[in-house]
């Protein structure tokens, strides 16, 4: 199985908190991580504290890649159901299945 998770930025998280979370995810066998921008769906929900910059999303992408995640998608519109990620996950499962059958 491929283990994946989504992290949403813009609620006041710090770089240290993101880095600690990434280390915890890798230590616990997570293969795929996606980063997206939190958007307040209604006035009853938490307000956006900041809009994450494209440079910050690129940094999270680079760090995740360097940490050895099988796949990282990072950008303001990325969600856990991100299509590129889904296709990549299917490919990983196919490769693992072929390796196990050999």
PDB file of C-alpha atoms in Angstrom:
ATOM      1  CA  UNK A   1       0.000   0.000   0.000  1.00  0.00           C
ATOM      2  CA  UNK A   2       1.014   3.584  -0.549  1.00  0.00           C
ATOM      3  CA  UNK A   3       0.509   5.909   2.397  1.00  0.00           C
ATOM      4  CA  UNK A   4      -0.281   9.540   1.624  1.00  0.00           C
ATOM      5  CA  UNK A   5      -1.273  12.687   3.463  1.00  0.00           C
ATOM      6  CA  UNK A   6      -2.220  16.311   2.773  1.00  0.00           C
ATOM      7  CA  UNK A   7      -0.954  19.403   4.585  1.00  0.00           C
ATOM      8  CA  UNK A   8      -2.744  22.704   4.229  1.00  0.00           C
ATOM      9  CA  UNK A   9      -0.832  25.953   4.716  1.00  0.00           C
ATOM     10  CA  UNK A  10      -2.049  29.396   5.609  1.00  0.00           C
ATOM     11  CA  UNK A  11      -3.209  28.884   9.186  1.00  0.00           C
ATOM     12  CA  UNK A  12      -0.103  30.285  10.870  1.00  0.00           C
ATOM     13  CA  UNK A  13       2.136  27.228  10.816  1.00  0.00           C
ATOM     14  CA  UNK A  14       5.889  27.849  11.051  1.00  0.00           C
ATOM     15  CA  UNK A  15       8.671  26.455   8.895  1.00  0.00           C
ATOM     16  CA  UNK A  16       9.916  24.490  11.908  1.00  0.00           C
ATOM     17  CA  UNK A  17       6.481  22.919  12.382  1.00  0.00           C
ATOM     18  CA  UNK A  18       6.324  21.915   8.716  1.00  0.00           C
ATOM     19  CA  UNK A  19       9.836  20.443   8.867  1.00  0.00           C
ATOM     20  CA  UNK A  20       9.061  18.516  12.058  1.00  0.00           C
ATOM     21  CA  UNK A  21       5.876  17.163  10.491  1.00  0.00           C
ATOM     22  CA  UNK A  22       7.770  16.045   7.375  1.00  0.00           C
ATOM     23  CA  UNK A  23      10.345  14.234   9.516  1.00  0.00           C
ATOM     24  CA  UNK A  24       7.561  12.521  11.486  1.00  0.00           C
ATOM     25  CA  UNK A  25       5.796  11.500   8.275  1.00  0.00           C
ATOM     26  CA  UNK A  26       8.957   9.950   6.804  1.00  0.00           C
ATOM     27  CA  UNK A  27       9.733   8.179  10.083  1.00  0.00           C
ATOM     28  CA  UNK A  28       6.256   6.634   9.977  1.00  0.00           C
ATOM     29  CA  UNK A  29       6.408   5.339   6.412  1.00  0.00           C
ATOM     30  CA  UNK A  30       4.420   7.978   4.551  1.00  0.00           C
ATOM     31  CA  UNK A  31       5.214   7.786   0.806  1.00  0.00           C
ATOM     32  CA  UNK A  32       3.291  10.733  -0.636  1.00  0.00           C
ATOM     33  CA  UNK A  33       2.708  14.228   0.707  1.00  0.00           C
ATOM     34  CA  UNK A  34       0.779  17.100  -0.824  1.00  0.00           C
ATOM     35  CA  UNK A  35       0.775  20.746   0.242  1.00  0.00           C
ATOM     36  CA  UNK A  36      -2.031  23.165  -0.570  1.00  0.00           C
ATOM     37  CA  UNK A  37      -3.392  26.546   0.477  1.00  0.00           C
ATOM     38  CA  UNK A  38      -6.134  26.684   3.092  1.00  0.00           C
ATOM     39  CA  UNK A  39      -9.127  28.618   1.788  1.00  0.00           C
ATOM     40  CA  UNK A  40     -11.866  29.719   4.201  1.00  0.00           C
ATOM     41  CA  UNK A  41     -15.002  28.004   2.857  1.00  0.00           C
ATOM     42  CA  UNK A  42     -17.491  30.107   4.833  1.00  0.00           C
ATOM     43  CA  UNK A  43     -17.417  32.885   7.439  1.00  0.00           C
ATOM     44  CA  UNK A  44     -18.037  30.197  10.082  1.00  0.00           C
ATOM     45  CA  UNK A  45     -14.684  28.548   9.352  1.00  0.00           C
ATOM     46  CA  UNK A  46     -11.193  29.589  10.411  1.00  0.00           C
ATOM     47  CA  UNK A  47      -9.875  32.670   8.660  1.00  0.00           C
ATOM     48  CA  UNK A  48      -6.829  32.472   6.399  1.00  0.00           C
ATOM     49  CA  UNK A  49      -3.863  33.867   8.358  1.00  0.00           C
ATOM     50  CA  UNK A  50      -1.590  34.103   5.346  1.00  0.00           C
ATOM     51  CA  UNK A  51      -1.414  33.203   1.696  1.00  0.00           C
ATOM     52  CA  UNK A  52       1.593  30.951   1.185  1.00  0.00           C
ATOM     53  CA  UNK A  53       3.939  32.272  -1.488  1.00  0.00           C
ATOM     54  CA  UNK A  54       4.865  30.257  -4.588  1.00  0.00           C
ATOM     55  CA  UNK A  55       8.464  30.314  -3.335  1.00  0.00           C
ATOM     56  CA  UNK A  56       7.424  28.712  -0.031  1.00  0.00           C
ATOM     57  CA  UNK A  57       5.464  25.988  -1.837  1.00  0.00           C
ATOM     58  CA  UNK A  58       8.544  25.360  -4.008  1.00  0.00           C
ATOM     59  CA  UNK A  59      10.693  25.123  -0.873  1.00  0.00           C
ATOM     60  CA  UNK A  60       8.357  22.556   0.699  1.00  0.00           C
ATOM     61  CA  UNK A  61       8.459  20.602  -2.577  1.00  0.00           C
ATOM     62  CA  UNK A  62      12.272  20.624  -2.610  1.00  0.00           C
ATOM     63  CA  UNK A  63      12.560  19.605   1.042  1.00  0.00           C
ATOM     64  CA  UNK A  64      10.052  16.759   0.608  1.00  0.00           C
ATOM     65  CA  UNK A  65      11.898  15.496  -2.468  1.00  0.00           C
ATOM     66  CA  UNK A  66      15.242  15.643  -0.643  1.00  0.00           C
ATOM     67  CA  UNK A  67      13.771  13.714   2.293  1.00  0.00           C
ATOM     68  CA  UNK A  68      12.938  10.825  -0.023  1.00  0.00           C
ATOM     69  CA  UNK A  69       9.167  10.945  -0.359  1.00  0.00           C
ATOM     70  CA  UNK A  70       8.084   8.952  -3.406  1.00  0.00           C
ATOM     71  CA  UNK A  71       5.956  11.883  -4.559  1.00  0.00           C
ATOM     72  CA  UNK A  72       5.459  15.483  -3.423  1.00  0.00           C
ATOM     73  CA  UNK A  73       2.936  17.933  -4.897  1.00  0.00           C
ATOM     74  CA  UNK A  74       3.084  21.468  -3.539  1.00  0.00           C
ATOM     75  CA  UNK A  75       1.112  24.495  -4.677  1.00  0.00           C
ATOM     76  CA  UNK A  76      -1.822  26.723  -3.766  1.00  0.00           C
ATOM     77  CA  UNK A  77      -4.421  24.618  -5.587  1.00  0.00           C
ATOM     78  CA  UNK A  78      -3.022  21.179  -4.728  1.00  0.00           C
ATOM     79  CA  UNK A  79      -5.337  18.891  -2.768  1.00  0.00           C
ATOM     80  CA  UNK A  80      -4.988  15.306  -1.567  1.00  0.00           C
ATOM     81  CA  UNK A  81      -6.945  14.159  -4.615  1.00  0.00           C
ATOM     82  CA  UNK A  82      -4.487  15.875  -6.946  1.00  0.00           C
ATOM     83  CA  UNK A  83      -4.717  13.941 -10.251  1.00  0.00           C
ATOM     84  CA  UNK A  84      -0.987  13.748 -10.934  1.00  0.00           C
ATOM     85  CA  UNK A  85      -0.512  12.229  -7.504  1.00  0.00           C
ATOM     86  CA  UNK A  86      -3.220   9.666  -8.077  1.00  0.00           C
ATOM     87  CA  UNK A  87      -1.596   8.539 -11.315  1.00  0.00           C
ATOM     88  CA  UNK A  88       1.799   8.347  -9.662  1.00  0.00           C
ATOM     89  CA  UNK A  89       0.434   6.303  -6.776  1.00  0.00           C
ATOM     90  CA  UNK A  90      -1.122   3.817  -9.217  1.00  0.00           C
ATOM     91  CA  UNK A  91       2.271   3.513 -10.904  1.00  0.00           C
ATOM     92  CA  UNK A  92       4.025   2.857  -7.574  1.00  0.00           C
ATOM     93  CA  UNK A  93       1.516   0.134  -6.703  1.00  0.00           C
ATOM     94  CA  UNK A  94       1.950  -1.488 -10.112  1.00  0.00           C
ATOM     95  CA  UNK A  95       5.763  -1.526  -9.717  1.00  0.00           C
ATOM     96  CA  UNK A  96       5.539  -2.950  -6.184  1.00  0.00           C
ATOM     97  CA  UNK A  97       3.120  -5.638  -7.310  1.00  0.00           C
ATOM     98  CA  UNK A  98       5.402  -6.653 -10.210  1.00  0.00           C
ATOM     99  CA  UNK A  99       8.406  -6.763  -7.855  1.00  0.00           C
ATOM    100  CA  UNK A 100       6.524  -8.937  -5.356  1.00  0.00           C
ATOM    101  CA  UNK A 101       5.457 -11.361  -8.098  1.00  0.00           C
ATOM    102  CA  UNK A 102       9.042 -11.795  -9.333  1.00  0.00           C
TER     103      UNK A 102
END
